[in-house]
């Protein structure tokens, strides 16, 4: 029940100075306007910088920049390139008005391949010469390309494609007939959608909907001949392809357990020969761990594969993910971060093959770490109270990374030349215009003495000794955490005079497996105590006004909000986004069927466990005015959870409201909906927490 990132996608900055006379530019640069407080619309000025990819010689980095437009009510992503050394100019590689993503350099560094959906077609691989010119479409599959990877010799790609649907096959047959200008094609009516036949145990997924047996498999694509050969098949999903250094094999992750992979998280690492012609009938199984194994990467000599492993399948997401290595031909594996006991991901061998880089979740931060292949001390090439989301390592040893800090949105950084330097300056113009609050990482204790931590945002114009209205904002997950990242949501409320409390209660990552699993099948107990402990701490410190408290969250944060308001009446207002409170009613309705069966058992056999974690059973205790929100096609935490709570409170005569956003999944995409959510949040809290006379909802807009 992960919540979407609070770093919302946003709109590009128009740099008017590019078109002004030089004397005006220098004049305005000399006397910039005074920085101002953050606003709701600023969510659409911040640009998201992601997916850094370095060339093998370490000299260039490609990356994506995402922006959102309120005017057009949509987002787009472009690919850029910059030198990894300080002071170089960034160059836009892809055009505006069409999104492009997943940039990947050819091994010789001359070409950049990427994914894009153009000309109303499918998502395909496109190829761009680094020296300039128009991008050329490389693949022409009848279905979308989900992922791809270059072979080290540069001659082939491995593609990840979903099995074609009947519609894909029919469209391919009629493609040549329905050319532009074809009168018959224009007059054709849309066909009635086919019935959705369901026969899988896990049959729903957010952003997809109902699941059938169209699985994702690996395909070999010859760059010269453009021939496509299927490499794997079967009623399994194959993902995360990684080429061997000699270009002869591909490692990948797949849950190929039988008789039904939907009923287990037993994913393993497999290897298929690139000369395979039997659709994967003969595969090498590299790992046999009964838990999750995924994200394989080869050692430079091709003898080893490193990957992410989860050792206790019964603990599911609550178990620590470790970094392991195994002989590429299979055999005894070694877990090399077990003593570290921190959630770890994205492993890659160092160029000399002696160590492995990875990203670790530790104490409210995500750092880039490094551990010897033999195991031992973990060091941190990129450390501190930051969030390292992604990184790339050149054969020459340089590293580029996507890094967000407490006071700045994500940018690309490089180790070229030694110390960490900032390569991109995408958000500099915007950041110069605003005033931000740098949150404090504070520590406190729960009711039972458990040591806890979280992030505290003081109001923008904080005055020592003054007590402020405070908002408790539990995070999503539940297996997740607040990190050292720029948080526009918290900045807005700090700019509006609130104290923001972001605790990392038990269930959070970054504090060890025992801390995370403490809420297994026991939601709303220890995590409730821990969330409230931060409120009590803020009041005891003289920061929070105990008579002006609000609470809210999204996903598990919304679920936590539902728990909290059934157990206390201390809060003057609550906002539950994409939450739920009657879990037995979600069995078979959302995407978590395997999790429910493993954590809680069947509701008809173990009803007490389901009732224990369902806040709706204490609905009569709620006196807090509560706003419920969600997307109408969210299969992660369906809107039914908010509807049930809203209806129950309405039946009880409580103050409540429900807002349903059309066409939205769990993570909202439409800029106008994101803006509307933020404005409603501000209005609800101002009305009930500040009690300043503000209407409980923003003025309705007409189209």
XYZ file of C-alpha atoms in Angstrom, residues 6 442 444 452-457 468-476 482 487 489-490 493 498-505 526-539 544-545 548-554 556-565 568 570-577 624 681 685 689:
77
model
C 5.419 13.366 -2.130
C 14.715 14.688 15.681
C 12.250 10.823 20.785
C 12.304 6.687 17.384
C 13.160 9.420 14.886
C 11.439 11.638 12.352
C 11.566 14.901 10.458
C 10.289 18.157 11.950
C 9.407 21.175 9.785
C 2.056 26.586 16.395
C -0.759 24.541 14.840
C 0.733 21.140 14.060
C 0.003 18.483 11.422
C 0.930 14.831 12.013
C 1.561 13.198 8.642
C 2.116 9.387 8.863
C 3.953 7.960 5.849
C 2.799 5.362 3.338
C 10.640 9.600 5.471
C 9.311 17.723 0.219
C 4.038 19.175 0.388
C 5.648 19.853 3.775
C 2.296 23.805 5.034
C 2.127 24.907 10.420
C 4.506 22.672 12.304
C 4.866 19.431 10.281
C 5.575 16.128 12.047
C 6.872 13.241 9.902
C 7.625 10.258 12.175
C 9.259 6.979 11.168
C 7.317 4.593 13.436
C 2.753 0.083 17.910
C 2.838 2.421 14.920
C -0.059 4.387 16.430
C 1.854 4.717 19.714
C 4.957 5.835 17.816
C 3.106 8.405 15.698
C 1.478 9.886 18.781
C 4.836 9.931 20.584
C 6.081 12.544 18.118
C 3.004 14.662 18.794
C 3.591 14.411 22.548
C 7.272 15.258 22.065
C 6.453 18.368 20.002
C 3.999 19.553 22.655
C 2.995 22.416 18.995
C -0.247 23.961 20.208
C -4.618 22.989 17.200
C -3.658 19.548 15.909
C -4.412 17.974 12.533
C -3.585 14.592 11.017
C -3.482 13.216 7.484
C -1.740 10.916 5.051
C -1.899 8.977 1.797
C -0.886 3.591 4.511
C -0.711 7.168 5.768
C -4.453 7.360 5.078
C -4.971 4.005 6.786
C -2.972 5.274 9.777
C -5.152 8.393 9.836
C -8.254 6.177 10.023
C -6.690 4.269 12.932
C -5.697 7.439 14.767
C -9.068 9.173 14.680
C -8.243 9.691 19.994
C -7.168 15.142 20.079
C -7.158 16.181 16.418
C -9.344 19.009 15.150
C -9.275 17.752 11.537
C -8.167 14.750 9.493
C -7.562 14.004 5.820
C -7.448 10.352 4.754
C -6.124 9.937 1.210
C -12.905 14.477 14.078
C -5.828 20.099 2.128
C -6.929 22.332 7.891
C -7.315 23.336 12.819
